[in-house]
mmCIF file of C-alpha atoms in Angstrom:
data_model
loop_
_atom_site.group_PDB
_atom_site.id
_atom_site.type_symbol
_atom_site.label_atom_id
_atom_site.label_comp_id
_atom_site.label_asym_id
_atom_site.label_seq_id
_atom_site.Cartn_x
_atom_site.Cartn_y
_atom_site.Cartn_z
ATOM 1 C CA MET A 1 0.000 0.000 0.000
ATOM 2 C CA LEU A 2 2.977 2.295 0.577
ATOM 3 C CA ILE A 3 3.912 2.286 -3.113
ATOM 4 C CA LEU A 4 0.355 3.149 -4.171
ATOM 5 C CA ASP A 5 0.209 5.967 -1.616
ATOM 6 C CA CYS A 6 3.490 7.377 -2.867
ATOM 7 C CA PHE A 7 2.466 7.088 -6.516
ATOM 8 C CA SER A 8 -0.895 8.801 -5.934
ATOM 9 C CA GLY A 9 0.579 11.611 -3.805
ATOM 10 C CA ARG A 10 -0.987 10.569 -0.487
ATOM 11 C CA CYS A 11 2.270 9.570 1.205
ATOM 12 C CA GLU A 12 2.390 10.712 4.833
ATOM 13 C CA LYS A 13 6.188 10.965 5.169
ATOM 14 C CA PRO A 14 7.566 14.489 5.640
ATOM 15 C CA THR A 15 10.313 14.014 3.013
ATOM 16 C CA CYS A 16 11.425 11.451 0.447
ATOM 17 C CA GLU A 17 15.011 11.345 1.755
ATOM 18 C CA GLY A 18 16.032 7.746 2.405
ATOM 19 C CA CYS A 19 12.661 6.376 1.255
ATOM 20 C CA LEU A 20 12.688 3.230 -0.851
ATOM 21 C CA CYS A 21 9.708 4.550 -2.852
ATOM 22 C CA ARG A 22 11.513 7.692 -4.029
ATOM 23 C CA PRO A 23 11.814 6.378 -7.630
ATOM 24 C CA VAL A 24 8.048 5.803 -7.665
ATOM 25 C CA ARG A 25 7.373 9.465 -6.853
ATOM 26 C CA SER A 26 9.929 10.569 -9.437
ATOM 27 C CA LEU A 27 8.148 8.424 -12.010
ATOM 28 C CA ARG A 28 4.803 10.033 -11.126
ATOM 29 C CA ARG A 29 6.249 13.524 -11.519
ATOM 30 C CA LEU A 30 7.810 12.572 -14.846
ATOM 31 C CA GLN A 31 4.501 11.239 -16.140
ATOM 32 C CA LYS A 32 2.677 14.389 -15.082
ATOM 33 C CA SER A 33 5.252 16.700 -16.622
ATOM 34 C CA ARG A 34 5.026 14.798 -19.913
ATOM 35 C CA SER A 35 1.248 14.954 -19.942
ATOM 36 C CA MET A 36 1.340 18.704 -19.259
ATOM 37 C CA GLY A 37 4.053 19.456 -21.828
ATOM 38 C CA GLY A 38 2.061 18.196 -24.822
ATOM 39 C CA PHE A 39 0.877 20.104 -27.838
ATOM 40 C CA GLU A 40 0.363 23.653 -26.566
ATOM 41 C CA ASP A 41 0.278 25.198 -30.018
ATOM 42 C CA GLY A 42 -2.871 23.317 -31.016
ATOM 43 C CA ALA A 43 -1.265 20.792 -33.346
ATOM 44 C CA VAL A 44 -2.111 17.193 -32.760
ATOM 45 C CA ALA A 45 0.364 14.551 -33.888
ATOM 46 C CA ALA A 46 -1.153 11.877 -36.018
ATOM 47 C CA ALA A 47 0.328 8.460 -35.600
ATOM 48 C CA VAL A 48 0.819 6.323 -38.645
ATOM 49 C CA PRO A 49 -0.717 2.910 -37.990
ATOM 50 C CA PRO A 50 1.698 0.023 -38.403
ATOM 51 C CA SER A 51 1.239 -1.949 -41.583
ATOM 52 C CA VAL A 52 -0.419 -5.269 -40.930
ATOM 53 C CA PRO A 53 0.395 -8.029 -43.400
ATOM 54 C CA GLN A 54 -2.754 -9.422 -44.921
ATOM 55 C CA ALA A 55 -3.295 -13.048 -45.696
ATOM 56 C CA PRO A 56 -3.382 -13.805 -49.401
ATOM 57 C CA SER A 57 -6.863 -14.376 -50.758
ATOM 58 C CA LEU A 58 -7.862 -16.940 -53.320
ATOM 59 C CA ALA A 59 -9.651 -14.408 -55.512
ATOM 60 C CA PRO A 60 -7.569 -12.291 -57.874
ATOM 61 C CA SER A 61 -7.162 -8.795 -56.570
ATOM 62 C CA ALA A 62 -6.747 -5.468 -58.273
ATOM 63 C CA PRO A 63 -3.481 -3.609 -57.794
ATOM 64 C CA SER A 64 -3.707 -1.536 -54.657
ATOM 65 C CA ALA A 65 -3.019 2.168 -54.528
ATOM 66 C CA PRO A 66 -0.161 3.340 -52.324
ATOM 67 C CA VAL A 67 -1.262 4.234 -48.822
ATOM 68 C CA CYS A 68 -0.254 7.724 -47.700
ATOM 69 C CA PRO A 69 0.101 8.522 -44.004
ATOM 70 C CA PRO A 70 -2.586 10.860 -42.660
ATOM 71 C CA LYS A 71 -1.780 14.538 -42.396
ATOM 72 C CA PRO A 72 -1.434 15.996 -38.895
ATOM 73 C CA ALA A 73 -4.696 17.497 -37.703
ATOM 74 C CA THR A 74 -4.795 21.123 -36.643
ATOM 75 C CA VAL A 75 -7.293 23.014 -34.583
ATOM 76 C CA GLU A 76 -9.337 25.409 -36.695
ATOM 77 C CA GLY A 77 -8.820 29.091 -35.919
ATOM 78 C CA LYS A 78 -5.484 28.615 -34.149
ATOM 79 C CA ALA A 79 -2.177 29.604 -35.634
ATOM 80 C CA GLN A 80 0.627 27.061 -35.914
ATOM 81 C CA VAL A 81 3.003 29.368 -34.043
ATOM 82 C CA LYS A 82 2.354 30.121 -30.403
ATOM 83 C CA MET A 83 1.637 33.817 -29.971
ATOM 84 C CA LYS A 84 3.470 35.816 -27.318
ATOM 85 C CA LYS A 85 1.470 37.572 -24.627
ATOM 86 C CA ARG A 86 1.904 41.175 -23.581
ATOM 87 C CA LEU A 87 0.204 42.691 -20.556
ATOM 88 C CA THR A 88 -1.740 45.908 -21.063
ATOM 89 C CA VAL A 89 -1.300 47.051 -17.427
ATOM 90 C CA PRO A 90 1.495 46.479 -14.882
ATOM 91 C CA ARG A 91 1.564 42.957 -13.431
ATOM 92 C CA GLU A 92 1.038 44.237 -9.876
ATOM 93 C CA GLU A 93 -2.421 45.506 -10.888
ATOM 94 C CA ILE A 94 -3.628 42.114 -12.154
ATOM 95 C CA PRO A 95 -4.935 39.849 -9.360
ATOM 96 C CA TRP A 96 -4.252 36.593 -11.270
ATOM 97 C CA TYR A 97 -2.656 34.090 -8.909
ATOM 98 C CA PRO A 98 -3.510 30.658 -7.518
ATOM 99 C CA THR A 99 -4.982 29.946 -4.113
ATOM 100 C CA ILE A 100 -4.351 26.756 -2.164
ATOM 101 C CA LYS A 101 -6.935 25.247 0.160
ATOM 102 C CA PRO A 102 -4.824 24.063 3.115
ATOM 103 C CA GLU A 103 -7.349 21.435 4.166
ATOM 104 C CA LEU A 104 -6.963 19.705 0.771
ATOM 105 C CA CYS A 105 -3.210 20.146 0.211
ATOM 106 C CA ASN A 106 -1.229 16.971 0.905
ATOM 107 C CA GLY A 107 2.193 18.633 0.575
ATOM 108 C CA CYS A 108 3.346 16.525 -2.381
ATOM 109 C CA GLY A 109 5.180 19.481 -3.968
ATOM 110 C CA ASP A 110 4.277 18.673 -7.573
ATOM 111 C CA CYS A 111 3.106 22.242 -8.148
ATOM 112 C CA LYS A 112 6.432 23.591 -6.872
ATOM 113 C CA VAL A 113 8.366 21.330 -9.238
ATOM 114 C CA LEU A 114 6.198 22.243 -12.228
ATOM 115 C CA CYS A 115 6.002 26.018 -11.716
ATOM 116 C CA ARG A 116 8.990 27.694 -13.377
ATOM 117 C CA PRO A 117 8.415 31.208 -11.973
ATOM 118 C CA GLY A 118 8.576 29.881 -8.385
ATOM 119 C CA VAL A 119 5.123 30.812 -7.119
ATOM 120 C CA PHE A 120 4.833 27.960 -4.596
ATOM 121 C CA GLU A 121 6.954 27.310 -1.496
ATOM 122 C CA PRO A 122 6.598 24.878 1.412
ATOM 123 C CA GLY A 123 4.769 26.332 4.375
ATOM 124 C CA PRO A 124 5.592 25.944 8.055
ATOM 125 C CA PRO A 125 6.523 22.401 9.099
ATOM 126 C CA ASP A 126 4.018 20.161 10.828
ATOM 127 C CA PRO A 127 4.444 20.579 14.627
ATOM 128 C CA ALA A 128 4.075 16.835 15.177
ATOM 129 C CA GLY A 129 6.534 16.080 12.365
ATOM 130 C CA ILE A 130 4.245 13.449 10.866
ATOM 131 C CA HIS A 131 2.946 15.127 7.717
ATOM 132 C CA ARG A 132 4.773 16.977 4.978
ATOM 133 C CA PRO A 133 4.501 20.773 5.111
ATOM 134 C CA LYS A 134 1.624 22.148 3.098
ATOM 135 C CA LEU A 135 2.489 24.445 0.226
ATOM 136 C CA ILE A 136 1.651 28.131 0.155
ATOM 137 C CA VAL A 137 1.583 30.794 -2.558
ATOM 138 C CA ALA A 138 4.768 32.635 -1.627
ATOM 139 C CA ASN A 139 5.220 34.777 -4.770
ATOM 140 C CA PRO A 140 1.728 35.415 -6.178
ATOM 141 C CA TYR A 141 2.762 38.093 -8.674
ATOM 142 C CA SER A 142 5.376 35.805 -10.224
ATOM 143 C CA CYS A 143 2.507 33.755 -11.662
ATOM 144 C CA VAL A 144 2.096 34.068 -15.426
ATOM 145 C CA VAL A 145 -1.249 35.642 -16.295
ATOM 146 C CA LEU A 146 -3.720 33.085 -17.748
ATOM 147 C CA CYS A 147 -1.389 30.140 -16.998
ATOM 148 C CA THR A 148 -3.331 27.152 -15.677
ATOM 149 C CA ARG A 149 -0.679 24.392 -15.665
ATOM 150 C CA CYS A 150 -0.664 23.926 -11.878
ATOM 151 C CA VAL A 151 -4.374 23.139 -11.545
ATOM 152 C CA PRO A 152 -4.418 19.741 -13.311
ATOM 153 C CA ILE A 153 -1.075 18.669 -11.789
ATOM 154 C CA CYS A 154 -2.440 18.940 -8.227
ATOM 155 C CA THR A 155 -3.453 15.419 -7.192
ATOM 156 C CA SER A 156 -5.568 16.601 -4.276
ATOM 157 C CA GLY A 157 -7.402 19.395 -6.124
ATOM 158 C CA ALA A 158 -6.251 22.061 -3.669
ATOM 159 C CA ILE A 159 -5.223 24.689 -6.258
ATOM 160 C CA THR A 160 -7.825 27.047 -7.714
ATOM 161 C CA LEU A 161 -7.519 30.007 -10.050
ATOM 162 C CA PRO A 162 -9.916 32.862 -10.785
ATOM 163 C CA PRO A 163 -12.056 32.660 -13.959
ATOM 164 C CA ALA A 164 -9.882 33.303 -17.017
ATOM 165 C CA ALA A 165 -12.655 35.234 -18.798
ATOM 166 C CA ASP A 166 -12.309 38.050 -16.261
ATOM 167 C CA PHE A 167 -8.639 38.555 -17.178
ATOM 168 C CA LEU A 168 -8.638 38.425 -20.988
ATOM 169 C CA GLN A 169 -8.795 42.226 -21.066
ATOM 170 C CA PHE A 170 -5.322 42.442 -19.469
ATOM 171 C CA VAL A 171 -3.550 40.443 -22.187
ATOM 172 C CA GLU A 172 -2.890 41.142 -25.842
ATOM 173 C CA TYR A 173 -1.224 38.763 -28.264
ATOM 174 C CA ILE A 174 1.655 39.874 -30.463
ATOM 175 C CA ASP A 175 3.590 38.216 -33.294
#
């Protein structure tokens, strides 16, 4: 049960130092980072199905046309190149930052590993020393406006963001 707890992010140990399940947690983080790093520009990779040899039939067959691999699908209305964002007002005037519900946070630290700007930091340690420290939003204005990568990575569902529709007015896209 310890391996499943570690893999799902419900491990109760304060740190992974000296833990035999440390590779399991590293594997979970790697899987999450790969699933989050996928096609952000809207392009979807089309896989070419492997050719399956067909059994010869007794009836004469017509010559077959060459099979071309399918073209990669694209999302309509989106450009192939990711557009850069520019803020229309200073960042300090935009209240876009995550909030963490401490009662739901299990202290796994996946959000801290994923977030490049360094928004999340571990909070005060558990007085009993049993649980990992819960994470807090230490640098809220380091958060990238309209970025939502930390919400799906949180296994406990403790991270919430304000509605993105309220903040579209603060961002313009440039070439």
